Tab-separated table of C-alpha atoms and ligand atoms in Angstrom:
chain	number	residue	atom	x	y	z
A	1	UNK	CA	-2.324	-12.243	-15.030
A	2	UNK	CA	-4.943	-14.182	-13.125
A	3	UNK	CA	-4.488	-17.796	-14.208
A	4	UNK	CA	-2.343	-20.506	-12.649
A	5	UNK	CA	1.245	-19.291	-12.468
A	6	UNK	CA	3.923	-21.008	-14.497
A	7	UNK	CA	6.455	-22.858	-12.396
A	8	UNK	CA	9.587	-20.774	-12.711
A	9	UNK	CA	12.899	-22.110	-11.523
A	10	UNK	CA	13.907	-20.932	-8.062
A	11	UNK	CA	17.446	-19.649	-7.569
A	12	UNK	CA	19.145	-21.066	-4.467
A	13	UNK	CA	18.866	-18.631	-1.561
A	14	UNK	CA	22.152	-16.936	-0.726
A	15	UNK	CA	21.375	-16.068	2.877
A	16	UNK	CA	18.988	-17.598	5.412
A	17	UNK	CA	18.813	-16.145	8.891
A	18	UNK	CA	18.817	-18.456	11.907
A	19	UNK	CA	17.952	-16.564	15.095
A	20	UNK	CA	20.049	-17.581	18.062
A	21	UNK	CA	17.159	-17.004	20.466
A	22	UNK	CA	13.368	-17.103	20.105
A	23	UNK	CA	10.880	-15.734	22.638
A	24	UNK	CA	7.211	-16.675	22.337
A	25	UNK	CA	4.449	-14.971	24.299
A	26	UNK	CA	1.516	-17.000	25.576
A	27	UNK	CA	-1.029	-15.358	23.266
A	28	UNK	CA	1.265	-15.857	20.277
A	29	UNK	CA	1.680	-19.569	21.022
A	30	UNK	CA	-2.122	-19.949	21.059
A	31	UNK	CA	-2.681	-18.398	17.621
A	32	UNK	CA	-2.740	-20.706	14.549
A	33	UNK	CA	-0.059	-18.646	12.778
A	34	UNK	CA	2.057	-18.706	15.942
A	35	UNK	CA	1.800	-22.494	15.968
A	36	UNK	CA	2.772	-22.705	12.314
A	37	UNK	CA	5.838	-20.542	12.988
A	38	UNK	CA	6.786	-22.723	15.974
A	39	UNK	CA	6.566	-25.832	13.794
A	40	UNK	CA	8.819	-24.217	11.181
A	41	UNK	CA	11.352	-23.148	13.795
A	42	UNK	CA	11.501	-26.713	15.029
A	43	UNK	CA	11.843	-28.033	11.475
A	44	UNK	CA	14.825	-25.772	10.728
A	45	UNK	CA	16.487	-26.763	14.002
A	46	UNK	CA	16.197	-23.556	16.042
A	47	UNK	CA	16.668	-24.926	19.538
A	48	UNK	CA	16.664	-21.921	21.869
A	49	UNK	CA	12.900	-21.326	21.927
A	50	UNK	CA	11.514	-19.926	25.164
A	51	UNK	CA	7.749	-20.132	25.759
A	52	UNK	CA	6.846	-17.282	28.111
A	53	UNK	CA	4.139	-17.599	30.771
A	54	UNK	CA	2.518	-14.312	29.825
A	55	UNK	CA	2.522	-11.699	27.093
A	56	UNK	CA	5.357	-9.490	28.279
A	57	UNK	CA	8.779	-9.827	26.728
A	58	UNK	CA	11.689	-9.737	29.173
A	59	UNK	CA	13.913	-6.660	29.015
A	60	UNK	CA	16.213	-6.977	26.032
A	61	UNK	CA	18.088	-3.775	26.583
A	62	UNK	CA	21.149	-5.365	28.198
A	63	UNK	CA	23.793	-2.798	29.046
A	64	UNK	CA	23.265	-0.864	25.861
A	65	UNK	CA	26.626	-2.132	24.608
A	66	UNK	CA	27.568	-3.693	21.286
A	67	UNK	CA	27.050	-7.247	22.550
A	68	UNK	CA	23.518	-6.379	23.685
A	69	UNK	CA	22.808	-4.851	20.265
A	70	UNK	CA	24.021	-7.996	18.493
A	71	UNK	CA	22.019	-10.235	20.858
A	72	UNK	CA	18.875	-8.225	20.156
A	73	UNK	CA	19.520	-8.352	16.382
A	74	UNK	CA	19.782	-12.115	16.646
A	75	UNK	CA	16.556	-12.543	18.607
A	76	UNK	CA	13.153	-13.310	17.138
A	77	UNK	CA	10.097	-12.629	19.293
A	78	UNK	CA	6.748	-14.148	18.364
A	79	UNK	CA	4.086	-11.804	19.748
A	80	UNK	CA	0.530	-10.532	19.326
A	81	UNK	CA	0.591	-6.745	18.965
A	82	UNK	CA	-1.891	-4.565	20.892
A	83	UNK	CA	-5.227	-3.972	19.095
A	84	UNK	CA	-4.346	-0.283	18.534
A	85	UNK	CA	-1.565	-1.429	16.190
A	86	UNK	CA	-4.067	-3.230	14.070
A	87	UNK	CA	-5.879	-0.168	12.771
A	88	UNK	CA	-4.189	0.168	9.413
A	89	UNK	CA	-2.485	3.478	8.679
A	90	UNK	CA	-1.777	5.161	5.328
A	91	UNK	CA	1.807	4.889	4.140
A	92	UNK	CA	2.532	7.458	1.411
A	93	UNK	CA	4.074	7.440	-1.130
A	94	UNK	CA	4.054	3.624	-1.257
A	95	UNK	CA	0.528	2.453	-0.525
A	96	UNK	CA	-2.919	3.119	0.877
A	97	UNK	CA	-2.280	1.075	4.024
A	98	UNK	CA	0.526	-0.428	6.052
A	99	UNK	CA	0.058	-4.134	6.683
A	100	UNK	CA	2.681	-5.357	9.134
A	101	UNK	CA	3.491	-9.033	9.471
A	102	UNK	CA	6.557	-8.253	11.579
A	103	UNK	CA	8.647	-5.396	12.914
A	104	UNK	CA	12.427	-5.452	12.748
A	105	UNK	CA	14.957	-7.124	10.484
A	106	UNK	CA	18.009	-9.315	11.020
A	107	UNK	CA	20.140	-7.587	8.356
A	108	UNK	CA	22.697	-4.850	9.013
A	109	UNK	CA	22.230	-2.030	6.534
A	110	UNK	CA	24.184	0.902	7.853
A	111	UNK	CA	21.581	3.353	6.570
A	112	UNK	CA	18.611	1.258	7.785
A	113	UNK	CA	15.439	3.330	7.745
A	114	UNK	CA	14.136	1.390	10.756
A	115	UNK	CA	16.659	3.289	12.905
A	116	UNK	CA	14.447	6.354	12.605
A	117	UNK	CA	11.103	4.649	12.962
A	118	UNK	CA	11.400	1.848	15.541
A	119	UNK	CA	12.536	2.431	19.088
A	120	UNK	CA	14.026	0.056	21.633
A	121	UNK	CA	16.334	-2.909	21.111
A	122	UNK	CA	16.319	-4.109	17.476
A	123	UNK	CA	14.623	-7.454	18.084
A	124	UNK	CA	12.601	-8.858	15.175
A	125	UNK	CA	8.995	-9.196	16.312
A	126	UNK	CA	6.871	-11.555	14.233
A	127	UNK	CA	3.127	-11.039	14.627
A	128	UNK	CA	1.158	-14.193	15.355
A	129	UNK	CA	-2.317	-12.772	14.637
A	130	UNK	CA	-1.903	-12.854	10.865
A	131	UNK	CA	-5.126	-14.805	10.181
A	132	UNK	CA	-7.268	-12.288	12.082
A	133	UNK	CA	-5.596	-9.395	10.304
A	134	UNK	CA	-6.193	-10.891	6.869
A	135	UNK	CA	-9.820	-11.594	7.783
A	136	UNK	CA	-10.325	-7.902	8.606
A	137	UNK	CA	-9.021	-6.376	5.378
A	138	UNK	CA	-12.279	-6.193	3.403
A	139	UNK	CA	-13.348	-3.130	5.380
A	140	UNK	CA	-10.393	-1.139	4.027
A	141	UNK	CA	-11.034	-1.794	0.361
A	142	UNK	CA	-11.816	1.416	-1.533
A	143	UNK	CA	-10.969	3.595	1.481
A	144	UNK	CA	-7.359	4.493	0.748
A	145	UNK	CA	-6.071	7.862	-0.404
A	146	UNK	CA	-2.576	7.128	-1.707
A	147	UNK	CA	-3.324	4.946	-4.719
A	148	UNK	CA	-7.095	4.265	-4.621
A	149	UNK	CA	-9.017	6.690	-6.750
A	150	UNK	CA	-5.932	8.610	-7.931
A	151	UNK	CA	-5.425	9.453	-11.583
A	152	UNK	CA	-1.888	8.082	-11.715
A	153	UNK	CA	-2.113	4.941	-9.597
A	154	UNK	CA	-5.812	4.184	-9.292
A	155	UNK	CA	-5.381	1.086	-11.458
A	156	UNK	CA	-3.461	-0.564	-8.598
A	157	UNK	CA	-6.650	-0.677	-6.509
A	158	UNK	CA	-6.456	-0.504	-2.728
A	159	UNK	CA	-2.822	-1.157	-1.895
A	160	UNK	CA	-1.384	-2.782	1.227
A	161	UNK	CA	2.342	-2.455	1.965
A	162	UNK	CA	3.925	-5.315	3.907
A	163	UNK	CA	7.488	-3.974	4.120
A	164	UNK	CA	7.197	-0.797	6.170
A	165	UNK	CA	8.902	-2.050	9.292
A	166	UNK	CA	10.491	-5.300	8.207
A	167	UNK	CA	11.914	-7.244	5.299
A	168	UNK	CA	9.298	-9.995	4.864
A	169	UNK	CA	11.491	-12.269	2.756
A	170	UNK	CA	14.287	-12.205	5.357
A	171	UNK	CA	11.894	-14.100	7.646
A	172	UNK	CA	9.897	-16.145	5.184
A	173	UNK	CA	11.718	-19.463	5.709
A	174	UNK	CA	10.935	-19.131	9.436
A	175	UNK	CA	7.361	-17.840	9.256
A	176	UNK	CA	5.662	-18.533	5.918
A	177	UNK	CA	3.763	-15.286	6.567
A	178	UNK	CA	4.326	-13.667	3.193
A	179	UNK	CA	3.173	-16.804	1.341
A	180	UNK	CA	0.019	-16.821	3.441
A	181	UNK	CA	-0.642	-13.195	2.541
A	182	UNK	CA	0.033	-13.789	-1.155
A	183	UNK	CA	-2.426	-16.699	-1.205
A	184	UNK	CA	-5.073	-14.738	0.647
A	185	UNK	CA	-4.768	-11.821	-1.765
A	186	UNK	CA	-4.828	-14.210	-4.719
A	187	UNK	CA	-7.812	-16.339	-3.655
A	188	UNK	CA	-10.064	-14.157	-1.546
A	189	UNK	CA	-13.272	-12.775	-3.037
A	190	UNK	CA	-12.561	-9.046	-2.504
A	191	UNK	CA	-15.186	-6.301	-2.622
A	192	UNK	CA	-12.948	-4.304	-5.023
A	193	UNK	CA	-9.514	-4.342	-6.669
A	194	UNK	CA	-6.595	-4.807	-4.252
A	195	UNK	CA	-2.850	-5.236	-4.352
A	196	UNK	CA	-0.378	-6.523	-1.784
A	197	UNK	CA	3.064	-4.929	-2.014
A	198	UNK	CA	6.309	-6.154	-0.519
A	199	UNK	CA	9.924	-5.184	-1.008
A	200	UNK	CA	13.040	-7.062	-0.003
A	201	UNK	CA	16.811	-7.292	-0.008
A	202	UNK	CA	16.638	-11.094	0.166
A	203	UNK	CA	16.226	-13.756	-2.481
A	204	UNK	CA	14.543	-16.820	-0.959
A	205	UNK	CA	11.581	-16.895	-3.339
A	206	UNK	CA	11.205	-20.660	-3.895
A	207	UNK	CA	8.093	-20.961	-1.709
A	208	UNK	CA	6.373	-18.089	-3.534
A	209	UNK	CA	6.747	-19.238	-7.122
A	210	UNK	CA	3.907	-21.746	-7.319
A	211	UNK	CA	1.366	-19.792	-5.270
A	212	UNK	CA	-2.023	-18.777	-6.698
A	213	UNK	CA	-1.104	-15.075	-6.498
A	214	UNK	CA	-3.749	-14.011	-9.007
A	215	UNK	CA	-1.545	-11.103	-10.080
A	216	UNK	CA	-2.530	-9.313	-6.874
A	217	UNK	CA	0.915	-9.165	-5.256
A	218	UNK	CA	3.647	-6.916	-6.536
A	219	UNK	CA	7.020	-8.200	-5.337
A	220	UNK	CA	9.703	-5.524	-5.428
A	221	UNK	CA	13.388	-5.931	-4.890
A	222	UNK	CA	15.368	-3.247	-3.146
A	223	UNK	CA	18.524	-2.760	-5.185
A	224	UNK	CA	21.450	-0.407	-5.314
A	225	UNK	CA	24.714	0.355	-7.065
A	226	UNK	CA	27.261	-2.403	-6.388
A	227	UNK	CA	29.518	-0.089	-4.391
A	228	UNK	CA	26.670	1.003	-2.093
A	229	UNK	CA	25.370	-2.532	-1.564
A	230	UNK	CA	28.839	-3.912	-0.875
A	231	UNK	CA	29.752	-1.271	1.682
A	232	UNK	CA	26.505	-0.671	3.490
A	233	UNK	CA	24.136	-3.664	3.200
A	234	UNK	CA	25.493	-6.217	5.664
A	235	UNK	CA	23.806	-9.626	6.079
A	236	UNK	CA	21.487	-9.175	3.095
A	237	UNK	CA	21.462	-11.277	-0.079
A	238	UNK	CA	23.947	-9.913	-2.627
A	239	UNK	CA	22.368	-7.892	-5.448
A	240	UNK	CA	22.935	-10.595	-8.137
A	241	UNK	CA	20.917	-13.009	-5.955
A	242	UNK	CA	18.115	-10.455	-5.626
A	243	UNK	CA	18.070	-9.985	-9.404
A	244	UNK	CA	17.900	-13.743	-10.001
A	245	UNK	CA	14.950	-13.834	-7.583
A	246	UNK	CA	13.342	-10.890	-9.390
A	247	UNK	CA	13.613	-12.761	-12.687
A	248	UNK	CA	12.148	-15.919	-11.139
A	249	UNK	CA	9.072	-14.243	-9.637
A	250	UNK	CA	8.501	-12.279	-12.853
A	251	UNK	CA	8.634	-15.587	-14.770
A	252	UNK	CA	6.058	-16.944	-12.306
A	253	UNK	CA	3.699	-14.157	-13.402
A	254	UNK	CA	3.985	-11.785	-10.476
A	255	UNK	CA	3.921	-8.086	-11.222
A	256	UNK	CA	7.308	-6.947	-9.965
A	257	UNK	CA	9.176	-3.821	-9.030
A	258	UNK	CA	12.448	-2.187	-8.188
A	259	UNK	CA	12.890	-0.114	-5.089
A	260	UNK	CA	16.091	1.743	-5.939
A	261	UNK	CA	17.060	2.943	-2.499
A	262	UNK	CA	18.779	4.721	-1.013
A	263	UNK	CA	20.200	6.418	-4.095
A	264	UNK	CA	23.586	7.997	-3.333
A	265	UNK	CA	25.796	10.103	-5.622
A	266	UNK	CA	28.871	8.018	-4.777
A	267	UNK	CA	31.974	8.222	-6.962
A	268	UNK	CA	31.192	6.755	-10.379
A	269	UNK	CA	27.454	6.616	-9.635
A	270	UNK	CA	26.324	6.911	-13.255
A	271	UNK	CA	28.351	3.871	-14.319
A	272	UNK	CA	27.343	1.905	-11.205
A	273	UNK	CA	23.626	2.589	-11.457
A	274	UNK	CA	23.790	2.094	-15.230
A	275	UNK	CA	25.297	-1.370	-14.698
A	276	UNK	CA	22.553	-2.124	-12.190
A	277	UNK	CA	19.777	-1.207	-14.633
A	278	UNK	CA	21.454	-3.251	-17.370
A	279	UNK	CA	21.571	-6.256	-15.040
A	280	UNK	CA	17.873	-5.789	-14.224
A	281	UNK	CA	16.990	-5.686	-17.931
A	282	UNK	CA	18.962	-8.898	-18.493
A	283	UNK	CA	17.219	-10.680	-15.597
A	284	UNK	CA	13.633	-9.967	-16.652
A	285	UNK	CA	11.545	-12.023	-19.069
A	286	UNK	CA	9.903	-10.159	-21.948
A	287	UNK	CA	6.570	-8.535	-21.126
A	288	UNK	CA	7.203	-8.200	-17.372
A	289	UNK	CA	4.922	-5.789	-15.521
A	290	UNK	CA	7.601	-3.664	-13.836
A	291	UNK	CA	7.362	-0.576	-11.635
A	292	UNK	CA	10.201	1.497	-10.220
A	293	UNK	CA	10.360	3.521	-7.003
A	294	UNK	CA	13.326	5.827	-6.460
A	295	UNK	CA	14.291	7.036	-3.001
A	296	UNK	CA	17.330	9.238	-2.401
A	297	UNK	CA	19.307	8.883	0.806
A	298	UNK	CA	18.105	10.916	3.757
A	299	UNK	CA	18.511	10.863	7.504
A	300	UNK	CA	17.070	12.566	10.565
A	301	UNK	CA	18.903	13.701	13.708
A	302	UNK	CA	17.406	10.689	15.521
A	303	UNK	CA	18.256	8.102	12.858
A	304	UNK	CA	21.827	9.424	12.615
A	305	UNK	CA	22.293	9.068	16.358
A	306	UNK	CA	20.899	5.526	16.375
A	307	UNK	CA	22.889	4.437	13.321
A	308	UNK	CA	26.149	5.792	14.733
A	309	UNK	CA	25.376	3.924	17.928
A	310	UNK	CA	24.758	0.682	15.986
A	311	UNK	CA	27.542	1.105	13.412
A	312	UNK	CA	30.122	3.452	14.967
A	313	UNK	CA	32.719	2.866	12.240
A	314	UNK	CA	30.379	3.418	9.316
A	315	UNK	CA	31.654	5.335	6.298
A	316	UNK	CA	28.128	6.410	5.420
A	317	UNK	CA	28.062	10.136	4.677
A	318	UNK	CA	25.728	11.747	7.213
A	319	UNK	CA	27.374	15.181	7.289
A	320	UNK	CA	24.616	17.771	7.732
A	321	UNK	CA	26.617	20.571	6.108
A	322	UNK	CA	26.478	18.697	2.794
A	323	UNK	CA	22.692	18.416	2.930
A	324	UNK	CA	19.566	20.535	2.717
A	325	UNK	CA	17.047	20.455	5.522
A	326	UNK	CA	13.508	19.436	4.710
A	327	UNK	CA	10.834	20.067	7.332
A	328	UNK	CA	7.851	17.769	7.779
A	329	UNK	CA	4.327	18.846	8.615
A	330	UNK	CA	4.925	18.706	12.362
A	331	UNK	CA	8.357	20.350	12.327
A	332	UNK	CA	10.341	17.109	11.932
A	333	UNK	CA	13.709	17.537	10.225
A	334	UNK	CA	15.129	15.450	7.384
A	335	UNK	CA	18.543	15.930	5.828
A	336	UNK	CA	18.315	15.390	2.076
A	337	UNK	CA	20.684	16.090	-0.814
A	338	UNK	CA	20.834	19.677	-2.068
A	339	UNK	CA	18.340	20.569	-4.760
A	340	UNK	CA	20.937	20.628	-7.572
A	341	UNK	CA	22.230	17.133	-6.662
A	342	UNK	CA	18.712	15.724	-6.463
A	343	UNK	CA	17.799	17.277	-9.819
A	344	UNK	CA	20.905	15.797	-11.433
A	345	UNK	CA	20.200	12.347	-10.007
A	346	UNK	CA	16.554	12.482	-10.977
A	347	UNK	CA	17.252	13.636	-14.532
A	348	UNK	CA	19.786	10.865	-15.008
A	349	UNK	CA	17.505	8.148	-13.609
A	350	UNK	CA	14.512	9.235	-15.677
A	351	UNK	CA	16.589	9.116	-18.866
A	352	UNK	CA	18.367	5.877	-17.931
A	353	UNK	CA	15.100	4.126	-17.057
A	354	UNK	CA	13.474	5.245	-20.320
A	355	UNK	CA	16.513	4.008	-22.183
A	356	UNK	CA	17.272	0.711	-20.407
A	357	UNK	CA	13.862	-0.366	-19.059
A	358	UNK	CA	11.452	1.370	-21.457
A	359	UNK	CA	8.330	-0.492	-20.345
A	360	UNK	CA	8.891	0.233	-16.619
A	361	UNK	CA	6.564	2.651	-14.853
A	362	UNK	CA	8.191	5.094	-12.407
A	363	UNK	CA	5.748	5.300	-9.469
A	364	UNK	CA	7.491	8.082	-7.570
A	365	UNK	CA	10.778	9.817	-6.916
A	366	UNK	CA	11.546	11.086	-3.460
B	1	SF4	S1	17.111	-5.047	4.779
B	1	SF4	FE1	15.886	-3.163	5.074
B	1	SF4	S2	15.003	-3.359	7.128
B	1	SF4	FE2	16.682	-4.846	6.977
B	1	SF4	S3	18.488	-3.800	7.807
B	1	SF4	FE3	18.461	-3.453	5.576
B	1	SF4	S4	17.353	-1.490	5.294
B	1	SF4	FE4	16.927	-2.235	7.384
């Protein structure tokens, strides 16, 4: 859809993060987006905001204990990343390019994929150079290799993924960054077809519903079986809230999606995932443009070590002897479910999706 979106009703957000400490570098405070974020922080009553004299963040490592971890998780840093970070990288299988508006997330998922990809204390860094980044995107259009020009996903155009290293909606009430991106994608005169992609475990969509998105943003909701979400997804919005938000953005004309991740063959998984898909079907208006991405649970030696450090009492199954090892191109190791388990899960999901969400398009299974 490309016309003015209908005004769908916004469900009340179930969880809004308030950082207990904010650090702002000098360059970030000078940028227009940095100033907008500062104004929002003031408006929502965040009082511990420290304006730094330079661009270096103080050490946030603490003593490496639990209290230091929690302090870092509760800290937002407003920064300008180094220029090298701003060359956009491909991000298969999701999108042609990674488009980061932040790094880090305030939630506490015990399987969090950031544990294997970000190093250092888990502070949420919000990037203040958003306007410059958006201004530089034209040069990437038509140059991707993940969706652009492919037989299966070429119709998506050049795709930009905003959720690689953060959950954009977890921060939206504090930054407005995702809304700015959505508007830019919707209004800008692009040299070719483009799509912004974001996925979230939050539900604060009110500010997105009336935006001129032009059908160029696909909002996906990361969902899971109730038992997995309840046990492992701390400080996120509960799944029913995410589904209400999914229904609201679909009613506002956004193309939408499900990121079903991480899929786990927990006890009673067929019934649990079946109930999830039924709830999705009930939440969506007729004619919704819906995609599905399925990601089975995996971990690396490094992510396991970090996650056990962060969540020492976790009941998450990370026993290597129950997994198969998958080796990456450069010798990296991933522990995935054995082939027979993966085949059983995949077969069930393909049938269940065809049955319960027949118009959905499965983008990939991994
Ligand atoms: S919501 Fe996503 S990024 Fe945030 S803790 Fe959970 S898995 Fe990690």
